[in-house]
Tab-separated table of C-alpha atoms in Angstrom:
chain	number	residue	atom	x	y	z
A	1140	MET	CA	-14.721	18.653	5.507
A	1141	SER	CA	-15.878	17.888	1.954
A	1142	LYS	CA	-18.754	15.428	1.624
A	1143	GLY	CA	-16.771	13.036	-0.530
A	1144	PHE	CA	-13.780	12.738	1.809
A	1145	SER	CA	-14.758	9.529	3.602
A	1146	LYS	CA	-15.822	7.934	0.316
A	1147	SER	CA	-12.665	8.829	-1.606
A	1148	SER	CA	-9.658	6.546	-1.927
A	1149	VAL	CA	-7.334	9.103	-0.326
A	1150	GLY	CA	-9.834	9.895	2.437
A	1151	ARG	CA	-10.163	6.234	3.338
A	1152	LYS	CA	-6.378	5.905	3.362
A	1153	VAL	CA	-6.135	8.793	5.812
A	1154	LEU	CA	-8.880	7.301	8.002
A	1155	MET	CA	-7.096	3.917	8.004
A	1156	ALA	CA	-3.941	5.728	9.109
A	1157	LEU	CA	-5.723	7.637	11.886
A	1158	SER	CA	-7.354	4.472	13.243
A	1159	GLY	CA	-3.934	2.809	12.972
A	1160	PHE	CA	-2.314	5.570	15.042
A	1161	PHE	CA	-5.022	5.175	17.668
A	1162	LEU	CA	-4.544	1.398	17.848
A	1163	ILE	CA	-0.753	1.820	18.018
A	1164	SER	CA	-1.096	4.175	20.994
A	1165	PHE	CA	-3.491	1.750	22.707
A	1166	LEU	CA	-1.078	-1.125	22.045
A	1167	LEU	CA	1.735	0.803	23.715
A	1168	LEU	CA	-0.418	1.457	26.797
A	1169	HIS	CA	-1.544	-2.190	26.908
A	1170	PHE	CA	2.063	-3.351	26.639
A	1171	VAL	CA	3.344	-1.049	29.387
A	1172	ILE	CA	0.611	-2.191	31.828
A	1173	ASN	CA	1.156	-5.866	30.982
A	1174	PHE	CA	4.888	-5.506	31.395
A	1175	LEU	CA	4.305	-4.382	34.984
A	1176	SER	CA	3.107	-7.926	35.712
A	1177	VAL	CA	6.644	-9.211	35.148
A	1178	PHE	CA	8.070	-7.001	37.892
A	1179	ASP	CA	5.339	-6.399	40.413
A	1180	ALA	CA	2.019	-8.255	40.732
A	1181	ASP	CA	0.553	-5.589	43.026
A	1182	LEU	CA	1.450	-2.741	40.678
A	1183	PHE	CA	-0.079	-4.668	37.787
A	1184	ASN	CA	-3.266	-5.184	39.822
A	1185	VAL	CA	-3.447	-1.480	40.693
A	1186	ALA	CA	-3.001	-0.428	37.043
A	1187	SER	CA	-5.469	-3.034	35.758
A	1188	HIS	CA	-8.023	-2.156	38.408
A	1189	PHE	CA	-7.752	1.502	37.471
A	1190	MET	CA	-8.227	0.691	33.777
A	1191	GLY	CA	-11.103	-1.657	34.577
A	1192	THR	CA	-13.026	0.658	36.871
A	1193	ASN	CA	-12.288	4.216	35.760
A	1194	TRP	CA	-15.499	5.547	34.254
A	1195	ILE	CA	-13.852	7.614	31.541
A	1196	ILE	CA	-11.852	4.606	30.369
A	1197	GLN	CA	-14.784	2.223	30.694
A	1198	PHE	CA	-17.551	4.280	29.138
A	1199	ILE	CA	-15.722	6.598	26.760
A	1200	MET	CA	-12.353	5.106	25.813
A	1201	GLN	CA	-13.498	1.472	25.669
A	1202	PRO	CA	-16.321	2.107	23.162
A	1203	VAL	CA	-13.947	4.345	21.166
A	1204	LEU	CA	-11.381	1.538	21.162
A	1205	LEU	CA	-13.954	-1.023	20.028
A	1206	PHE	CA	-15.060	1.340	17.285
A	1207	GLY	CA	-11.421	1.869	16.289
A	1208	VAL	CA	-10.768	-1.869	16.060
A	1209	LEU	CA	-13.967	-2.521	14.097
A	1210	PHE	CA	-13.381	0.433	11.780
A	1211	HIS	CA	-9.784	-0.603	11.030
A	1212	LEU	CA	-10.911	-4.176	10.447
A	1213	ILE	CA	-13.967	-3.500	8.278
A	1214	MET	CA	-12.307	-0.744	6.238
A	1215	GLY	CA	-9.175	-2.873	5.774
A	1216	ILE	CA	-11.136	-5.841	4.428
A	1217	TYR	CA	-13.395	-3.618	2.313
A	1218	LEU	CA	-10.396	-1.912	0.697
A	1219	GLU	CA	-8.684	-5.261	0.121
A	1220	LEU	CA	-11.753	-6.588	-1.733
A	1221	LYS	CA	-12.027	-3.369	-3.736
A	1222	ASN	CA	-8.333	-3.514	-4.602
A	1223	ARG	CA	-8.596	-7.112	-5.774
A	1224	ALA	CA	-11.525	-6.163	-8.000
A	1225	ALA	CA	-9.342	-3.495	-9.656
A	1226	ARG	CA	-7.360	-6.274	-11.397
A	1227	PRO	CA	-9.840	-8.931	-12.557
A	1228	ILE	CA	-7.313	-10.646	-14.878
A	1229	LYS	CA	-4.087	-11.668	-13.173
A	1230	TYR	CA	-0.651	-11.840	-14.773
A	1231	ALA	CA	0.502	-15.232	-16.090
A	1232	MET	CA	3.962	-14.363	-14.746
A	1233	ASN	CA	4.323	-11.980	-11.834
A	1234	LYS	CA	7.270	-11.259	-9.536
A	1235	PRO	CA	5.916	-9.029	-6.766
A	1236	SER	CA	8.843	-9.855	-4.473
A	1237	GLU	CA	11.154	-7.994	-6.895
A	1238	ASN	CA	9.742	-4.641	-5.898
A	1239	ALA	CA	7.908	-4.930	-2.576
A	1240	SER	CA	8.299	-6.803	0.703
A	1241	TRP	CA	6.064	-9.752	1.621
A	1242	ILE	CA	4.948	-7.877	4.728
A	1243	SER	CA	3.757	-4.807	2.824
A	1244	ARG	CA	1.898	-6.960	0.290
A	1245	ASN	CA	0.141	-9.151	2.841
A	1246	MET	CA	-1.208	-6.779	5.470
A	1247	VAL	CA	-4.621	-8.419	5.116
A	1248	ILE	CA	-3.168	-11.832	6.046
A	1249	THR	CA	-1.298	-10.572	9.112
A	1250	GLY	CA	-4.325	-8.419	9.975
A	1251	VAL	CA	-6.765	-11.342	9.790
A	1252	MET	CA	-4.410	-13.460	11.922
A	1253	VAL	CA	-4.393	-10.695	14.539
A	1254	LEU	CA	-8.191	-10.542	14.291
A	1255	LEU	CA	-8.498	-14.299	14.927
A	1256	PHE	CA	-6.201	-13.870	17.900
A	1257	LEU	CA	-8.390	-11.032	19.191
A	1258	GLY	CA	-11.303	-13.501	19.276
A	1259	LEU	CA	-9.351	-15.769	21.633
A	1260	HIS	CA	-7.940	-12.827	23.582
A	1261	PHE	CA	-11.398	-11.320	24.133
A	1262	TYR	CA	-12.717	-14.744	25.185
A	1263	ASP	CA	-9.831	-15.113	27.661
A	1264	PHE	CA	-9.787	-11.674	29.239
A	1265	TRP	CA	-12.400	-9.225	28.005
A	1266	VAL	CA	-15.524	-11.412	28.189
A	1267	PRO	CA	-14.903	-12.581	31.809
A	1268	GLU	CA	-14.287	-8.944	32.771
A	1269	ILE	CA	-17.537	-7.801	31.153
A	1270	VAL	CA	-19.466	-10.693	32.768
A	1271	ASP	CA	-18.004	-9.835	36.186
A	1272	LYS	CA	-18.944	-6.193	35.951
A	1273	PHE	CA	-22.108	-6.025	33.882
A	1274	VAL	CA	-23.764	-9.423	34.536
A	1275	ASP	CA	-22.672	-10.267	38.070
A	1276	GLY	CA	-22.320	-6.625	39.094
A	1277	ILE	CA	-18.980	-7.162	40.823
A	1278	TRP	CA	-16.794	-4.122	40.155
A	1279	ASP	CA	-14.438	-4.148	43.089
A	1280	GLN	CA	-11.964	-7.028	42.710
A	1281	PRO	CA	-8.624	-5.227	42.918
A	1282	THR	CA	-6.449	-8.350	43.221
A	1283	LYS	CA	-7.995	-10.681	40.651
A	1284	TYR	CA	-6.070	-9.454	37.593
A	1285	PHE	CA	-2.646	-10.968	38.217
A	1286	THR	CA	-4.109	-14.345	39.272
A	1287	HIS	CA	-6.306	-14.436	36.185
A	1288	LEU	CA	-3.367	-13.526	33.917
A	1289	VAL	CA	-1.078	-16.217	35.320
A	1290	HIS	CA	-3.862	-18.813	35.224
A	1291	LYS	CA	-4.463	-18.182	31.516
A	1292	PHE	CA	-0.805	-18.746	30.644
A	1293	GLU	CA	-0.601	-22.151	32.337
A	1294	ASP	CA	-1.720	-23.911	29.154
A	1295	PRO	CA	1.269	-24.335	26.784
A	1296	VAL	CA	-0.994	-24.512	23.711
A	1297	ARG	CA	-2.538	-21.150	24.558
A	1298	VAL	CA	0.943	-19.672	25.143
A	1299	GLY	CA	2.006	-21.036	21.733
A	1300	ILE	CA	-1.009	-19.478	20.006
A	1301	TYR	CA	-0.389	-16.154	21.769
A	1302	CYS	CA	3.309	-16.155	20.767
A	1303	LEU	CA	2.508	-16.933	17.130
A	1304	SER	CA	-0.132	-14.196	17.100
A	1305	PHE	CA	2.379	-11.697	18.469
A	1306	VAL	CA	4.668	-12.541	15.560
A	1307	PHE	CA	1.827	-11.692	13.154
A	1308	LEU	CA	1.150	-8.507	15.122
A	1309	GLY	CA	4.821	-7.568	14.807
A	1310	LEU	CA	4.771	-8.201	11.053
A	1311	HIS	CA	1.617	-6.066	10.723
A	1312	LEU	CA	3.273	-3.247	12.664
A	1313	LEU	CA	6.521	-3.455	10.685
A	1314	HIS	CA	4.694	-2.087	7.663
A	1315	GLY	CA	1.709	-0.449	9.367
A	1316	PHE	CA	3.609	1.970	11.599
A	1317	GLN	CA	5.528	3.778	8.874
A	1318	SER	CA	2.729	3.309	6.351
A	1319	ALA	CA	0.319	5.243	8.591
A	1320	PHE	CA	2.608	8.296	8.475
A	1321	GLN	CA	2.832	8.066	4.682
A	1322	SER	CA	-0.967	7.731	4.349
A	1323	ALA	CA	-1.539	10.684	6.654
A	1324	GLY	CA	0.586	12.760	4.293
A	1325	PHE	CA	3.845	12.838	6.221
A	1326	ASN	CA	6.957	12.062	4.201
A	1327	HIS	CA	10.110	14.005	4.908
A	1328	ASN	CA	13.689	13.507	3.732
A	1329	LYS	CA	15.056	13.825	7.245
A	1330	TYR	CA	12.306	12.323	9.423
A	1331	THR	CA	10.873	9.480	7.318
A	1332	PRO	CA	14.001	7.268	7.656
A	1333	LEU	CA	13.779	7.930	11.417
A	1334	ILE	CA	10.083	6.975	11.470
A	1335	LYS	CA	10.883	3.750	9.610
A	1336	LYS	CA	13.542	2.850	12.189
A	1337	LEU	CA	11.220	3.770	15.043
A	1338	GLY	CA	8.457	1.649	13.481
A	1339	ASN	CA	10.770	-1.350	13.184
A	1340	LEU	CA	11.858	-0.898	16.794
A	1341	PHE	CA	8.247	-0.540	17.968
A	1342	ALA	CA	7.153	-3.677	16.077
A	1343	ILE	CA	10.034	-5.744	17.458
A	1344	VAL	CA	9.695	-4.494	21.048
A	1345	ILE	CA	5.910	-4.959	21.103
A	1346	SER	CA	5.901	-8.466	19.606
A	1347	LEU	CA	8.935	-9.795	21.504
A	1348	GLY	CA	7.806	-8.021	24.672
A	1349	PHE	CA	4.347	-9.611	24.623
A	1350	ILE	CA	5.929	-12.999	23.825
A	1351	PHE	CA	8.250	-12.546	26.790
A	1352	ILE	CA	5.334	-11.731	29.115
A	1353	ALA	CA	3.383	-14.839	28.027
A	1354	VAL	CA	6.392	-17.172	28.286
A	1355	PHE	CA	7.506	-15.616	31.591
A	1356	HIS	CA	4.161	-16.250	33.269
A	1357	HIS	CA	3.920	-19.725	31.788
A	1358	PHE	CA	7.193	-20.823	33.361
A	1359	ASN	CA	6.593	-18.967	36.605
A	1360	SER	CA	3.147	-20.468	37.109
A	1361	HIS	CA	4.568	-23.973	37.435
B	1496	MET	CA	20.747	-15.482	-28.349
B	1497	ASP	CA	17.789	-17.856	-28.680
B	1498	LEU	CA	14.632	-17.305	-26.640
B	1499	THR	CA	11.199	-18.772	-26.074
B	1500	LEU	CA	8.618	-16.017	-26.007
B	1501	LYS	CA	5.291	-16.419	-24.218
B	1502	VAL	CA	3.214	-13.574	-25.618
B	1503	TRP	CA	-0.335	-12.507	-24.727
B	1504	ARG	CA	-2.473	-12.522	-27.865
B	1505	GLN	CA	-5.946	-11.027	-27.920
B	1506	LYS	CA	-7.881	-10.111	-31.074
B	1507	ASN	CA	-9.901	-7.272	-29.582
B	1508	LYS	CA	-11.411	-5.926	-26.379
B	1509	GLU	CA	-14.118	-8.602	-26.290
B	1510	ASP	CA	-11.827	-11.551	-27.073
B	1511	LYS	CA	-10.805	-13.744	-24.130
B	1512	GLY	CA	-7.178	-13.945	-25.279
B	1513	GLY	CA	-4.404	-16.256	-24.199
B	1514	ILE	CA	-0.664	-16.887	-24.106
B	1515	GLU	CA	0.994	-18.017	-27.367
B	1516	THR	CA	4.487	-19.501	-27.520
B	1517	TYR	CA	6.994	-18.311	-30.137
B	1518	PRO	CA	10.609	-19.535	-30.392
B	1519	ILE	CA	12.958	-16.847	-31.700
B	1520	LYS	CA	16.593	-17.285	-32.724
B	1521	GLY	CA	19.684	-15.169	-33.330
B	1522	ILE	CA	18.775	-12.085	-31.316
B	1523	SER	CA	21.697	-9.759	-30.594
B	1524	GLU	CA	22.278	-8.949	-26.936
B	1525	HIS	CA	22.738	-5.329	-28.044
B	1526	ALA	CA	19.217	-5.170	-29.502
B	1527	SER	CA	16.507	-3.364	-27.588
B	1528	PHE	CA	13.484	-5.315	-26.414
B	1529	LEU	CA	11.258	-3.616	-28.972
B	1530	GLU	CA	13.738	-4.407	-31.749
B	1531	MET	CA	13.505	-8.048	-30.685
B	1532	LEU	CA	9.708	-7.762	-31.000
B	1533	ASP	CA	10.190	-6.208	-34.465
B	1534	VAL	CA	12.189	-9.310	-35.444
B	1535	LEU	CA	9.434	-11.519	-34.033
B	1536	ASN	CA	6.825	-9.650	-36.066
B	1537	GLU	CA	8.874	-9.992	-39.284
B	1538	GLN	CA	9.109	-13.700	-38.515
B	1539	LEU	CA	5.331	-13.935	-37.946
B	1540	ILE	CA	4.560	-11.990	-41.143
B	1541	SER	CA	6.865	-14.266	-43.167
B	1542	GLU	CA	4.965	-17.238	-41.725
B	1543	GLY	CA	1.668	-15.672	-42.782
B	1544	LYS	CA	0.606	-14.971	-39.205
B	1545	GLU	CA	-0.679	-11.750	-37.693
B	1546	PRO	CA	2.071	-9.666	-36.048
B	1547	VAL	CA	1.916	-8.860	-32.346
B	1548	ALA	CA	0.384	-5.449	-31.665
B	1549	PHE	CA	2.311	-3.381	-29.119
B	1550	ASP	CA	2.514	0.320	-28.239
B	1551	HIS	CA	5.653	2.297	-29.077
B	1552	ASP	CA	6.540	5.764	-30.302
B	1553	CYS	CA	9.707	7.688	-29.450
B	1554	ARG	CA	11.807	4.629	-28.512
B	1555	GLU	CA	14.024	6.835	-26.359
B	1556	GLY	CA	12.233	6.614	-23.029
B	1557	ILE	CA	10.414	9.940	-22.955
B	1558	CYS	CA	6.990	9.476	-24.515
B	1559	GLY	CA	5.533	6.912	-22.112
B	1560	THR	CA	3.921	4.924	-24.906
B	1561	CYS	CA	5.586	1.536	-24.536
B	1562	SER	CA	3.986	-0.559	-21.869
B	1563	LEU	CA	4.915	-4.202	-21.456
B	1564	TYR	CA	4.891	-6.480	-18.433
B	1565	ILE	CA	7.998	-8.545	-19.056
B	1566	ASN	CA	8.834	-11.626	-17.019
B	1567	GLY	CA	6.635	-10.491	-14.159
B	1568	GLU	CA	7.772	-6.853	-13.990
B	1569	ALA	CA	6.605	-3.616	-15.565
B	1570	HIS	CA	9.116	-2.584	-18.261
B	1571	GLY	CA	11.100	-5.765	-17.528
B	1572	PRO	CA	13.897	-6.644	-15.129
B	1573	ASP	CA	15.998	-3.466	-15.518
B	1574	ARG	CA	15.441	-0.399	-13.314
B	1575	LYS	CA	14.467	3.149	-14.294
B	1576	VAL	CA	14.029	2.271	-17.945
B	1577	THR	CA	11.039	2.026	-20.220
B	1578	THR	CA	10.537	-1.096	-22.341
B	1579	CYS	CA	12.123	0.640	-25.344
B	1580	GLN	CA	15.302	1.234	-23.315
B	1581	LEU	CA	15.435	-2.347	-22.090
B	1582	HIS	CA	18.204	-4.319	-23.764
B	1583	MET	CA	18.378	-8.009	-24.534
B	1584	ARG	CA	21.588	-8.322	-22.509
B	1585	MET	CA	19.306	-8.332	-19.468
B	1586	PHE	CA	18.183	-11.826	-20.539
B	1587	LYS	CA	20.017	-15.138	-20.766
B	1588	ASP	CA	20.422	-17.264	-23.854
B	1589	GLY	CA	17.725	-19.961	-23.875
B	1590	GLU	CA	15.490	-18.043	-21.424
B	1591	THR	CA	11.697	-18.129	-21.535
B	1592	VAL	CA	10.331	-14.585	-21.578
B	1593	TYR	CA	6.721	-13.749	-20.681
B	1594	ILE	CA	5.335	-10.641	-22.397
B	1595	GLU	CA	1.975	-9.408	-21.166
B	1596	PRO	CA	-0.058	-6.188	-21.329
B	1597	TRP	CA	-0.680	-3.968	-18.273
B	1598	ARG	CA	-3.401	-5.596	-16.185
B	1599	SER	CA	-6.005	-3.296	-14.694
B	1600	LYS	CA	-9.781	-3.061	-14.874
B	1601	SER	CA	-9.274	0.633	-15.648
B	1602	MET	CA	-6.868	-0.085	-18.509
B	1603	PRO	CA	-8.536	-2.815	-20.558
B	1604	VAL	CA	-6.648	-4.603	-23.337
B	1605	ILE	CA	-7.589	-3.315	-26.815
B	1606	LYS	CA	-5.479	-5.768	-28.807
B	1607	ASP	CA	-2.607	-8.110	-27.915
B	1608	LEU	CA	-0.252	-6.002	-25.766
B	1609	ILE	CA	-1.977	-2.643	-26.241
B	1610	VAL	CA	-4.123	-1.275	-23.436
B	1611	ASP	CA	-6.538	1.640	-23.297
B	1612	ARG	CA	-4.881	4.287	-21.127
B	1613	THR	CA	-7.410	7.051	-21.708
B	1614	ALA	CA	-8.299	6.860	-17.991
B	1615	PHE	CA	-5.063	8.779	-17.387
B	1616	GLU	CA	-6.115	11.414	-19.900
B	1617	ARG	CA	-9.484	11.876	-18.188
B	1618	ILE	CA	-7.703	12.293	-14.839
B	1619	GLN	CA	-5.446	14.940	-16.416
B	1620	GLN	CA	-8.448	16.702	-17.912
B	1621	ALA	CA	-10.060	16.813	-14.462
B	1622	GLY	CA	-7.352	19.112	-13.094
B	1623	GLY	CA	-3.849	18.443	-14.396
B	1624	PHE	CA	-3.399	21.908	-15.886
B	1625	ILE	CA	-3.112	25.600	-15.064
B	1626	SER	CA	-5.419	28.168	-16.617
B	1627	VAL	CA	-3.309	30.844	-18.300
B	1628	ASN	CA	-4.293	33.514	-20.757
B	1629	THR	CA	-2.219	32.748	-23.847
B	1630	SER	CA	-3.653	35.484	-26.052
B	1631	GLY	CA	-0.336	37.225	-26.634
B	1632	ASN	CA	0.315	38.808	-23.250
B	1633	THR	CA	1.915	35.756	-21.685
B	1634	GLN	CA	4.365	36.631	-18.961
B	1635	ASP	CA	7.967	35.550	-19.382
B	1636	ALA	CA	8.545	32.486	-17.185
B	1637	ASN	CA	11.761	33.946	-15.768
B	1638	ALA	CA	9.919	37.017	-14.481
B	1639	LEU	CA	8.546	34.923	-11.638
B	1640	PRO	CA	11.309	33.841	-9.240
B	1641	ILE	CA	10.971	30.285	-7.935
B	1642	ALA	CA	13.216	28.841	-5.232
B	1643	LYS	CA	15.544	26.210	-6.661
B	1644	PRO	CA	14.476	23.405	-4.267
B	1645	MET	CA	10.823	23.992	-5.221
B	1646	ALA	CA	11.647	24.078	-8.936
B	1647	ASP	CA	13.638	20.853	-8.562
B	1648	LYS	CA	10.784	19.082	-6.763
B	1649	ALA	CA	8.288	20.233	-9.386
B	1650	MET	CA	10.620	18.969	-12.098
B	1651	ASP	CA	11.058	15.618	-10.333
B	1652	ALA	CA	7.282	15.194	-10.311
B	1653	ALA	CA	6.936	16.432	-13.876
B	1654	THR	CA	9.258	13.709	-15.170
B	1655	CYS	CA	6.301	11.299	-14.953
B	1656	ILE	CA	5.611	10.202	-18.525
B	1657	GLY	CA	2.245	8.623	-17.709
B	1658	CYS	CA	3.222	5.184	-18.978
B	1659	GLY	CA	1.086	3.368	-16.395
B	1660	ALA	CA	3.842	1.124	-14.982
B	1661	CYS	CA	2.724	2.178	-11.468
B	1662	VAL	CA	-0.777	0.860	-12.115
B	1663	ALA	CA	0.550	-2.277	-13.788
B	1664	THR	CA	2.933	-3.157	-10.996
B	1665	CYS	CA	0.822	-2.165	-7.980
B	1666	LYS	CA	-0.863	-5.207	-6.431
B	1667	ASN	CA	-3.966	-3.030	-6.067
B	1668	SER	CA	-3.767	-1.551	-9.550
B	1669	SER	CA	-3.572	1.881	-7.954
B	1670	ALA	CA	-2.881	4.998	-10.011
B	1671	MET	CA	-1.838	7.120	-7.046
B	1672	LEU	CA	1.801	7.570	-8.071
B	1673	PHE	CA	0.721	8.990	-11.432
B	1674	VAL	CA	-1.959	11.250	-9.950
B	1675	ALA	CA	0.352	12.319	-7.113
B	1676	ALA	CA	3.066	13.314	-9.602
B	1677	LYS	CA	0.610	15.340	-11.656
B	1678	VAL	CA	-0.873	17.028	-8.569
B	1679	SER	CA	2.564	17.769	-7.106
B	1680	GLN	CA	4.221	19.204	-10.198
B	1681	TYR	CA	1.837	22.167	-10.041
B	1682	SER	CA	1.474	22.464	-6.287
B	1683	TYR	CA	5.166	23.331	-5.885
B	1684	LEU	CA	4.955	26.231	-8.329
B	1685	PRO	CA	3.325	29.660	-7.910
B	1686	GLN	CA	1.455	29.201	-11.197
B	1687	GLY	CA	-0.313	26.180	-9.735
B	1688	GLN	CA	-1.630	27.825	-6.580
B	1689	ILE	CA	-4.890	29.311	-7.900
B	1690	GLU	CA	-6.417	25.953	-8.803
B	1691	ARG	CA	-4.497	23.986	-6.177
B	1692	LYS	CA	-7.432	22.808	-4.050
B	1693	GLU	CA	-9.843	22.098	-6.901
B	1694	ARG	CA	-7.067	20.273	-8.744
B	1695	VAL	CA	-6.388	17.638	-6.117
B	1696	LEU	CA	-10.073	17.147	-5.284
B	1697	ASN	CA	-11.094	16.784	-8.931
B	1698	MET	CA	-8.188	14.561	-9.981
B	1699	VAL	CA	-8.698	12.178	-7.046
B	1700	GLU	CA	-12.435	12.096	-7.733
B	1701	GLN	CA	-11.790	11.194	-11.372
B	1702	MET	CA	-9.180	8.581	-10.366
B	1703	ASP	CA	-11.783	6.933	-8.127
B	1704	LYS	CA	-14.434	7.095	-10.862
B	1705	GLU	CA	-12.075	5.237	-13.199
B	1706	GLY	CA	-12.003	2.299	-10.767
B	1707	PHE	CA	-8.304	2.180	-9.856
B	1708	GLY	CA	-7.428	0.437	-6.598
B	1709	ASN	CA	-6.201	2.059	-3.414
B	1710	CYS	CA	-2.587	2.602	-2.409
B	1711	THR	CA	-1.282	0.416	0.427
B	1712	ASN	CA	2.234	1.892	0.441
B	1713	THR	CA	4.059	-1.238	-0.735
B	1714	GLY	CA	6.428	0.991	-2.723
B	1715	ALA	CA	6.384	-1.296	-5.779
B	1716	CYS	CA	5.394	1.611	-8.054
B	1717	GLU	CA	8.424	3.673	-7.042
B	1718	VAL	CA	10.758	0.728	-7.761
B	1719	GLU	CA	9.275	-0.015	-11.189
B	1720	CYS	CA	8.679	3.588	-12.300
B	1721	PRO	CA	10.986	4.266	-15.265
B	1722	LYS	CA	11.414	7.848	-14.060
B	1723	GLY	CA	11.904	7.001	-10.389
B	1724	ILE	CA	8.926	9.071	-9.200
B	1725	SER	CA	9.100	9.046	-5.409
B	1726	LEU	CA	6.443	7.857	-2.939
B	1727	GLU	CA	7.033	11.230	-1.317
B	1728	PHE	CA	4.633	12.675	-3.893
B	1729	ILE	CA	1.850	10.307	-2.807
B	1730	ALA	CA	2.255	11.556	0.764
B	1731	ARG	CA	2.155	15.098	-0.605
B	1732	MET	CA	-1.054	14.354	-2.528
B	1733	ASN	CA	-2.619	12.835	0.609
B	1734	LYS	CA	-1.717	15.977	2.536
B	1735	GLU	CA	-3.007	18.240	-0.255
B	1736	TYR	CA	-6.252	16.261	-0.412
B	1737	LEU	CA	-6.747	16.337	3.347
B	1738	GLY	CA	-6.113	20.094	3.420
B	1739	ALA	CA	-8.369	20.786	0.450
B	1740	SER	CA	-11.150	18.630	1.930
B	1741	ILE	CA	-11.065	20.465	5.245
B	1742	VAL	CA	-11.315	23.950	3.745
B	1743	SER	CA	-13.586	23.139	0.801
B	1744	GLU	CA	-17.190	24.317	0.945
């Protein structure tokens, strides 16, 4: 790999795409496991316990995931600032909606909203898990996951915030999914329209699916 | 038709500049946009004022010289036309029309509506060429068979006239559509293979040195490009760059 790759505009685009692909695959896994909670509490507990105690997932995949999130976040904001600096004088009259969608032009807004949500999400689920395992030293609690999940969705305000955040996540994915393929250098007459449709489907299923899970547990906890 | 023009006026590179308002009357809807500006300049000269400086040359959409941001869009509200091909029938009688120069740190305003686009020339000089011995033994182009789909793709990329509308319209002021077109037009052809890897590496390096922004795949450039250069070429450049980076020493 050439020395300048990670410092070049194209190189950074490719790296953003690769981290995006990784986060998309994680999101799909996260969604599938969470969706189990709608059908079977025990199955959800088994899957969550496996994810929470498997050493490969805990000590290899989890740090990789954290790195992936941080990289995507820091690089995204850095590129946004750099891009803004490339046009120091703005147009007196500009009509960006004539040639590009709001979603594609405002990835930083939807991204920052997802980031803010991640703060709450980590506080709700990740921090208690880390405290349990690494502070209190309790690793073997195979049935706690479903109870904890349902308890968190009792508060209607929290459910509202989660649902709104999933809308922002969906908007981010609507552009991000297909954009990652383009950035990674894949654009094909036959397959790109298919990728765009698949990306739209993925964004809608993920955001509506997560909303459904939150609302489902909220109403079933009462 | 009668119009109110809001035109960017700037004495030189150092001047701060600002929008000036000029009412203009009796413009034919069949006139081109540049002809309307000619009328404005005659009006300004007759009033003892300095005419508006703007770039133009061929006035038939092939030289890439004209470069105006009209009512919030590069080359105005029409599609796949340069400013010189834009007609006044695209506007309504009594309309206010904003006329601004391209806005990019890498393409600073020299005077009024004229910007310095030499950044594009430096990118071309970095690799947008093939090295051929032209000392009299040049091979006939038809002696080298090229598959029609490849020739068509190369031609599609080569239609880029380097006007800079992609930079002007991109929210990030990115030049990737231009660079991608110039990289791709050679990469499809056998003549472009020898310098293929160095070309993409050097042109991207120069593009970055010039300070253009990064592409975020909004697709605005493709919509506003007067030649309809496809985003497909940006993906191709990304792929070429990735490949060249992996194998480069």
